[in-house]
Amino acid sequence: MSSKEKQTALVGWSVHSNDPEILEAARKNRKSAMGCAWVLLILFPLGFLLAGLLVDEMPLNEAFIIGTILGVAMFGINLVRIKDLKKPIWEGVVTSKLQKERREHKRGDDSFRYYTEFTVVLKTEAGKTKRIVERDSRREMYDYLAVGDRVRYYPAFDSFEKYDKSNDSIIYCNVCRMMNPIESERCKRCSNLLFK
């Protein structure tokens, strides 16, 4: 395949998103999220119950109540996440990129922690505005995406695919988010197909 043919092949949405291997990875992702929800529902009450039995300062009934409340809360959070994994795929265009210095109050003292927030703003085909917000050195999508790029969002993996990858030297795995050389066909971490 010539260099021009390789570049042309990197323009367009990947057919791998519907590959049985990728669909199985999405199913496993949902299954592990559900398993995590059940484990936390059981572990929090159990852990606090043990703390109530072993720690003199924590009454048993309070420990059980706190553990149960936290377990139910974590179960609810995981159910919301699982529901988000089933949302439909959407497409959009990067409209702007913002960089802003922020600060947050540290717990326990009156000091502040300063950090940089990197935001990529997208406009979906439905006209909605979506944002990718990253902090400090975790700015992969901020660096990877450019204003004007068409993207597709995969809720099953909480990941993005660029429409035109022909000028890129890297590609992110949609399953595990590992950065890979654009020449690779499979992710070097999880061995799943790359969306190209």
PDB file of C-alpha atoms in Angstrom:
ATOM      1  CA  MET A   1       0.000   0.000   0.000  1.00  0.00           C
ATOM      2  CA  SER A   2       1.435   3.378  -1.009  1.00  0.00           C
ATOM      3  CA  SER A   3       1.799   6.313   1.391  1.00  0.00           C
ATOM      4  CA  LYS A   4      -1.127   8.114  -0.300  1.00  0.00           C
ATOM      5  CA  GLU A   5      -3.345   5.007   0.020  1.00  0.00           C
ATOM      6  CA  LYS A   6      -2.450   4.692   3.722  1.00  0.00           C
ATOM      7  CA  GLN A   7      -3.411   8.336   4.318  1.00  0.00           C
ATOM      8  CA  THR A   8      -6.713   7.888   2.469  1.00  0.00           C
ATOM      9  CA  ALA A   9      -7.439   4.787   4.563  1.00  0.00           C
ATOM     10  CA  LEU A  10      -7.093   6.915   7.714  1.00  0.00           C
ATOM     11  CA  VAL A  11      -9.951   9.228   6.709  1.00  0.00           C
ATOM     12  CA  GLY A  12     -13.424   8.140   7.806  1.00  0.00           C
ATOM     13  CA  TRP A  13     -15.058   6.351  10.718  1.00  0.00           C
ATOM     14  CA  SER A  14     -13.605   3.012  11.684  1.00  0.00           C
ATOM     15  CA  VAL A  15     -15.472  -0.179  10.806  1.00  0.00           C
ATOM     16  CA  HIS A  16     -13.893  -1.740  13.914  1.00  0.00           C
ATOM     17  CA  SER A  17     -16.458  -0.105  16.187  1.00  0.00           C
ATOM     18  CA  ASN A  18     -18.926  -2.849  15.174  1.00  0.00           C
ATOM     19  CA  ASP A  19     -16.389  -5.672  15.173  1.00  0.00           C
ATOM     20  CA  PRO A  20     -17.508  -8.622  17.368  1.00  0.00           C
ATOM     21  CA  GLU A  21     -14.275  -8.317  19.356  1.00  0.00           C
ATOM     22  CA  ILE A  22     -15.009  -4.661  20.218  1.00  0.00           C
ATOM     23  CA  LEU A  23     -18.679  -5.390  20.965  1.00  0.00           C
ATOM     24  CA  GLU A  24     -17.498  -8.117  23.367  1.00  0.00           C
ATOM     25  CA  ALA A  25     -15.122  -5.632  25.047  1.00  0.00           C
ATOM     26  CA  ALA A  26     -18.076  -3.235  25.517  1.00  0.00           C
ATOM     27  CA  ARG A  27     -20.158  -6.053  27.022  1.00  0.00           C
ATOM     28  CA  LYS A  28     -17.325  -6.932  29.406  1.00  0.00           C
ATOM     29  CA  ASN A  29     -17.006  -3.253  30.354  1.00  0.00           C
ATOM     30  CA  ARG A  30     -20.701  -3.110  31.325  1.00  0.00           C
ATOM     31  CA  LYS A  31     -20.452  -6.451  33.140  1.00  0.00           C
ATOM     32  CA  SER A  32     -17.428  -5.340  35.196  1.00  0.00           C
ATOM     33  CA  ALA A  33     -19.188  -2.068  36.085  1.00  0.00           C
ATOM     34  CA  MET A  34     -22.177  -4.059  37.344  1.00  0.00           C
ATOM     35  CA  GLY A  35     -19.912  -6.417  39.280  1.00  0.00           C
ATOM     36  CA  CYS A  36     -18.150  -3.452  40.869  1.00  0.00           C
ATOM     37  CA  ALA A  37     -21.532  -2.003  41.899  1.00  0.00           C
ATOM     38  CA  TRP A  38     -22.514  -5.229  43.680  1.00  0.00           C
ATOM     39  CA  VAL A  39     -19.115  -5.639  45.343  1.00  0.00           C
ATOM     40  CA  LEU A  40     -19.212  -2.101  46.755  1.00  0.00           C
ATOM     41  CA  LEU A  41     -22.801  -2.594  47.925  1.00  0.00           C
ATOM     42  CA  ILE A  42     -21.612  -5.564  49.999  1.00  0.00           C
ATOM     43  CA  LEU A  43     -18.130  -4.383  51.029  1.00  0.00           C
ATOM     44  CA  PHE A  44     -19.079  -1.021  52.559  1.00  0.00           C
ATOM     45  CA  PRO A  45     -21.569  -2.396  55.112  1.00  0.00           C
ATOM     46  CA  LEU A  46     -19.304  -5.364  55.829  1.00  0.00           C
ATOM     47  CA  GLY A  47     -16.229  -3.177  56.289  1.00  0.00           C
ATOM     48  CA  PHE A  48     -17.978  -0.738  58.593  1.00  0.00           C
ATOM     49  CA  LEU A  49     -19.553  -3.617  60.511  1.00  0.00           C
ATOM     50  CA  LEU A  50     -16.063  -5.021  61.136  1.00  0.00           C
ATOM     51  CA  ALA A  51     -14.873  -1.558  62.170  1.00  0.00           C
ATOM     52  CA  GLY A  52     -17.773  -1.351  64.615  1.00  0.00           C
ATOM     53  CA  LEU A  53     -16.765  -4.686  66.097  1.00  0.00           C
ATOM     54  CA  LEU A  54     -13.042  -3.954  66.289  1.00  0.00           C
ATOM     55  CA  VAL A  55     -12.857  -0.207  67.022  1.00  0.00           C
ATOM     56  CA  ASP A  56     -14.061   0.886  70.431  1.00  0.00           C
ATOM     57  CA  GLU A  57     -14.799   4.467  69.346  1.00  0.00           C
ATOM     58  CA  MET A  58     -17.298   3.357  66.669  1.00  0.00           C
ATOM     59  CA  PRO A  59     -20.617   1.986  67.914  1.00  0.00           C
ATOM     60  CA  LEU A  60     -21.773  -1.087  66.001  1.00  0.00           C
ATOM     61  CA  ASN A  61     -25.171   0.289  64.990  1.00  0.00           C
ATOM     62  CA  GLU A  62     -23.664   3.573  63.668  1.00  0.00           C
ATOM     63  CA  ALA A  63     -21.000   1.664  61.749  1.00  0.00           C
ATOM     64  CA  PHE A  64     -23.629  -0.509  60.082  1.00  0.00           C
ATOM     65  CA  ILE A  65     -25.803   2.513  59.189  1.00  0.00           C
ATOM     66  CA  ILE A  66     -22.857   4.447  57.722  1.00  0.00           C
ATOM     67  CA  GLY A  67     -21.634   1.415  55.778  1.00  0.00           C
ATOM     68  CA  THR A  68     -25.096   0.705  54.398  1.00  0.00           C
ATOM     69  CA  ILE A  69     -25.629   4.331  53.321  1.00  0.00           C
ATOM     70  CA  LEU A  70     -22.228   4.453  51.615  1.00  0.00           C
ATOM     71  CA  GLY A  71     -22.790   1.071  49.950  1.00  0.00           C
ATOM     72  CA  VAL A  72     -26.178   2.127  48.575  1.00  0.00           C
ATOM     73  CA  ALA A  73     -24.731   5.469  47.414  1.00  0.00           C
ATOM     74  CA  MET A  74     -21.882   3.741  45.560  1.00  0.00           C
ATOM     75  CA  PHE A  75     -24.349   1.262  44.046  1.00  0.00           C
ATOM     76  CA  GLY A  76     -26.454   4.185  42.785  1.00  0.00           C
ATOM     77  CA  ILE A  77     -23.422   5.953  41.315  1.00  0.00           C
ATOM     78  CA  ASN A  78     -22.413   2.776  39.493  1.00  0.00           C
ATOM     79  CA  LEU A  79     -25.953   2.287  38.147  1.00  0.00           C
ATOM     80  CA  VAL A  80     -25.826   5.812  36.680  1.00  0.00           C
ATOM     81  CA  ARG A  81     -22.455   4.974  35.101  1.00  0.00           C
ATOM     82  CA  ILE A  82     -23.857   1.740  33.654  1.00  0.00           C
ATOM     83  CA  LYS A  83     -26.812   3.676  32.231  1.00  0.00           C
ATOM     84  CA  ASP A  84     -24.354   6.136  30.622  1.00  0.00           C
ATOM     85  CA  LEU A  85     -22.477   3.233  29.001  1.00  0.00           C
ATOM     86  CA  LYS A  86     -25.661   2.338  27.090  1.00  0.00           C
ATOM     87  CA  LYS A  87     -26.270   5.812  25.645  1.00  0.00           C
ATOM     88  CA  PRO A  88     -26.153   6.160  21.850  1.00  0.00           C
ATOM     89  CA  ILE A  89     -23.013   7.089  19.921  1.00  0.00           C
ATOM     90  CA  TRP A  90     -22.921  10.725  18.836  1.00  0.00           C
ATOM     91  CA  GLU A  91     -20.880  12.826  16.418  1.00  0.00           C
ATOM     92  CA  GLY A  92     -19.737  16.410  16.606  1.00  0.00           C
ATOM     93  CA  VAL A  93     -17.133  18.999  15.678  1.00  0.00           C
ATOM     94  CA  VAL A  94     -14.509  20.624  17.899  1.00  0.00           C
ATOM     95  CA  THR A  95     -15.459  24.314  18.067  1.00  0.00           C
ATOM     96  CA  SER A  96     -12.885  25.651  20.553  1.00  0.00           C
ATOM     97  CA  LYS A  97     -10.162  24.781  23.025  1.00  0.00           C
ATOM     98  CA  LEU A  98      -9.715  26.638  26.304  1.00  0.00           C
ATOM     99  CA  GLN A  99      -6.981  26.693  28.911  1.00  0.00           C
ATOM    100  CA  LYS A 100      -7.633  28.224  32.323  1.00  0.00           C
ATOM    101  CA  GLU A 101      -5.714  28.480  35.583  1.00  0.00           C
ATOM    102  CA  ARG A 102      -7.819  27.360  38.534  1.00  0.00           C
ATOM    103  CA  ARG A 103      -7.441  26.877  42.248  1.00  0.00           C
ATOM    104  CA  GLU A 104      -9.057  24.621  44.789  1.00  0.00           C
ATOM    105  CA  HIS A 105      -9.123  24.791  48.546  1.00  0.00           C
ATOM    106  CA  LYS A 106      -7.122  22.062  50.276  1.00  0.00           C
ATOM    107  CA  ARG A 107      -8.891  20.161  53.020  1.00  0.00           C
ATOM    108  CA  GLY A 108      -7.478  20.520  56.498  1.00  0.00           C
ATOM    109  CA  ASP A 109      -5.764  23.867  56.060  1.00  0.00           C
ATOM    110  CA  ASP A 110      -6.344  27.274  54.504  1.00  0.00           C
ATOM    111  CA  SER A 111      -4.020  26.798  51.533  1.00  0.00           C
ATOM    112  CA  PHE A 112      -4.925  26.467  47.884  1.00  0.00           C
ATOM    113  CA  ARG A 113      -3.801  24.092  45.174  1.00  0.00           C
ATOM    114  CA  TYR A 114      -3.374  25.630  41.740  1.00  0.00           C
ATOM    115  CA  TYR A 115      -3.903  23.652  38.540  1.00  0.00           C
ATOM    116  CA  THR A 116      -4.551  24.157  34.838  1.00  0.00           C
ATOM    117  CA  GLU A 117      -7.859  23.076  33.332  1.00  0.00           C
ATOM    118  CA  PHE A 118      -7.896  22.151  29.639  1.00  0.00           C
ATOM    119  CA  THR A 119     -11.293  22.150  27.911  1.00  0.00           C
ATOM    120  CA  VAL A 120     -12.245  20.984  24.434  1.00  0.00           C
ATOM    121  CA  VAL A 121     -15.681  22.261  23.367  1.00  0.00           C
ATOM    122  CA  LEU A 122     -17.687  20.226  20.844  1.00  0.00           C
ATOM    123  CA  LYS A 123     -20.950  20.899  19.038  1.00  0.00           C
ATOM    124  CA  THR A 124     -22.944  17.742  18.309  1.00  0.00           C
ATOM    125  CA  GLU A 125     -24.980  17.123  15.168  1.00  0.00           C
ATOM    126  CA  ALA A 126     -28.063  17.605  17.369  1.00  0.00           C
ATOM    127  CA  GLY A 127     -26.829  21.113  18.260  1.00  0.00           C
ATOM    128  CA  LYS A 128     -25.828  20.330  21.842  1.00  0.00           C
ATOM    129  CA  THR A 129     -22.598  21.563  23.388  1.00  0.00           C
ATOM    130  CA  LYS A 130     -20.352  18.941  24.988  1.00  0.00           C
ATOM    131  CA  ARG A 131     -17.097  19.451  26.855  1.00  0.00           C
ATOM    132  CA  ILE A 132     -14.011  17.337  27.478  1.00  0.00           C
ATOM    133  CA  VAL A 133     -12.371  18.678  30.634  1.00  0.00           C
ATOM    134  CA  GLU A 134      -8.868  17.549  31.631  1.00  0.00           C
ATOM    135  CA  ARG A 135      -6.469  18.728  34.337  1.00  0.00           C
ATOM    136  CA  ASP A 136      -2.746  19.432  34.523  1.00  0.00           C
ATOM    137  CA  SER A 137      -0.673  16.801  32.733  1.00  0.00           C
ATOM    138  CA  ARG A 138      -3.732  14.658  31.873  1.00  0.00           C
ATOM    139  CA  ARG A 139      -4.516  16.541  28.662  1.00  0.00           C
ATOM    140  CA  GLU A 140      -4.518  13.848  25.990  1.00  0.00           C
ATOM    141  CA  MET A 141      -7.676  14.917  24.126  1.00  0.00           C
ATOM    142  CA  TYR A 142      -6.743  18.600  24.419  1.00  0.00           C
ATOM    143  CA  ASP A 143      -3.485  17.890  22.588  1.00  0.00           C
ATOM    144  CA  TYR A 144      -4.925  15.266  20.212  1.00  0.00           C
ATOM    145  CA  LEU A 145      -7.955  17.171  18.923  1.00  0.00           C
ATOM    146  CA  ALA A 146      -7.842  20.407  16.920  1.00  0.00           C
ATOM    147  CA  VAL A 147     -10.535  22.992  16.265  1.00  0.00           C
ATOM    148  CA  GLY A 148     -12.543  21.801  13.253  1.00  0.00           C
ATOM    149  CA  ASP A 149     -11.932  18.086  13.855  1.00  0.00           C
ATOM    150  CA  ARG A 150     -14.954  15.833  13.400  1.00  0.00           C
ATOM    151  CA  VAL A 151     -15.240  13.333  16.226  1.00  0.00           C
ATOM    152  CA  ARG A 152     -17.410  10.411  17.229  1.00  0.00           C
ATOM    153  CA  TYR A 153     -18.069   9.619  20.895  1.00  0.00           C
ATOM    154  CA  TYR A 154     -18.427   6.012  22.109  1.00  0.00           C
ATOM    155  CA  PRO A 155     -20.241   5.946  25.496  1.00  0.00           C
ATOM    156  CA  ALA A 156     -19.470   2.238  26.004  1.00  0.00           C
ATOM    157  CA  PHE A 157     -15.806   3.213  26.454  1.00  0.00           C
ATOM    158  CA  ASP A 158     -16.119   6.943  27.209  1.00  0.00           C
ATOM    159  CA  SER A 159     -13.771   7.585  24.287  1.00  0.00           C
ATOM    160  CA  PHE A 160     -13.496   9.585  21.060  1.00  0.00           C
ATOM    161  CA  GLU A 161     -12.534   8.754  17.486  1.00  0.00           C
ATOM    162  CA  LYS A 162     -11.306  11.349  14.995  1.00  0.00           C
ATOM    163  CA  TYR A 163     -12.781  11.234  11.498  1.00  0.00           C
ATOM    164  CA  ASP A 164      -9.519  12.302   9.822  1.00  0.00           C
ATOM    165  CA  LYS A 165      -6.458  10.565  11.241  1.00  0.00           C
ATOM    166  CA  SER A 166      -4.352  10.971   8.080  1.00  0.00           C
ATOM    167  CA  ASN A 167      -1.986  13.584   9.547  1.00  0.00           C
ATOM    168  CA  ASP A 168      -1.570  11.902  12.943  1.00  0.00           C
ATOM    169  CA  SER A 169       1.453  10.008  14.181  1.00  0.00           C
ATOM    170  CA  ILE A 170      -0.479   8.496  17.127  1.00  0.00           C
ATOM    171  CA  ILE A 171      -3.890   6.998  17.785  1.00  0.00           C
ATOM    172  CA  TYR A 172      -5.610   6.358  21.103  1.00  0.00           C
ATOM    173  CA  CYS A 173      -7.147   2.992  21.849  1.00  0.00           C
ATOM    174  CA  ASN A 174     -10.888   3.442  22.268  1.00  0.00           C
ATOM    175  CA  VAL A 175     -11.083   0.567  24.748  1.00  0.00           C
ATOM    176  CA  CYS A 176      -8.255   1.397  27.208  1.00  0.00           C
ATOM    177  CA  ARG A 177      -7.159   4.893  26.022  1.00  0.00           C
ATOM    178  CA  MET A 178      -3.520   3.881  25.540  1.00  0.00           C
ATOM    179  CA  MET A 179      -1.566   5.996  23.038  1.00  0.00           C
ATOM    180  CA  ASN A 180      -0.289   3.886  20.122  1.00  0.00           C
ATOM    181  CA  PRO A 181       1.731   4.594  16.947  1.00  0.00           C
ATOM    182  CA  ILE A 182      -0.626   5.245  14.016  1.00  0.00           C
ATOM    183  CA  GLU A 183       0.963   2.304  12.146  1.00  0.00           C
ATOM    184  CA  SER A 184      -0.297  -0.188  14.758  1.00  0.00           C
ATOM    185  CA  GLU A 185      -3.396  -2.248  14.076  1.00  0.00           C
ATOM    186  CA  ARG A 186      -3.865  -3.341  17.697  1.00  0.00           C
ATOM    187  CA  CYS A 187      -3.346  -1.642  21.034  1.00  0.00           C
ATOM    188  CA  LYS A 188      -0.008  -2.468  22.629  1.00  0.00           C
ATOM    189  CA  ARG A 189      -1.639  -2.618  26.108  1.00  0.00           C
ATOM    190  CA  CYS A 190      -4.995  -4.403  25.688  1.00  0.00           C
ATOM    191  CA  SER A 191      -4.517  -5.913  22.170  1.00  0.00           C
ATOM    192  CA  ASN A 192      -7.902  -4.658  20.976  1.00  0.00           C
ATOM    193  CA  LEU A 193      -8.367  -3.344  17.437  1.00  0.00           C
ATOM    194  CA  LEU A 194      -7.597   0.357  16.989  1.00  0.00           C
ATOM    195  CA  PHE A 195     -10.364   2.461  15.443  1.00  0.00           C
ATOM    196  CA  LYS A 196      -8.774   3.387  12.113  1.00  0.00           C
TER     197      LYS A 196
END
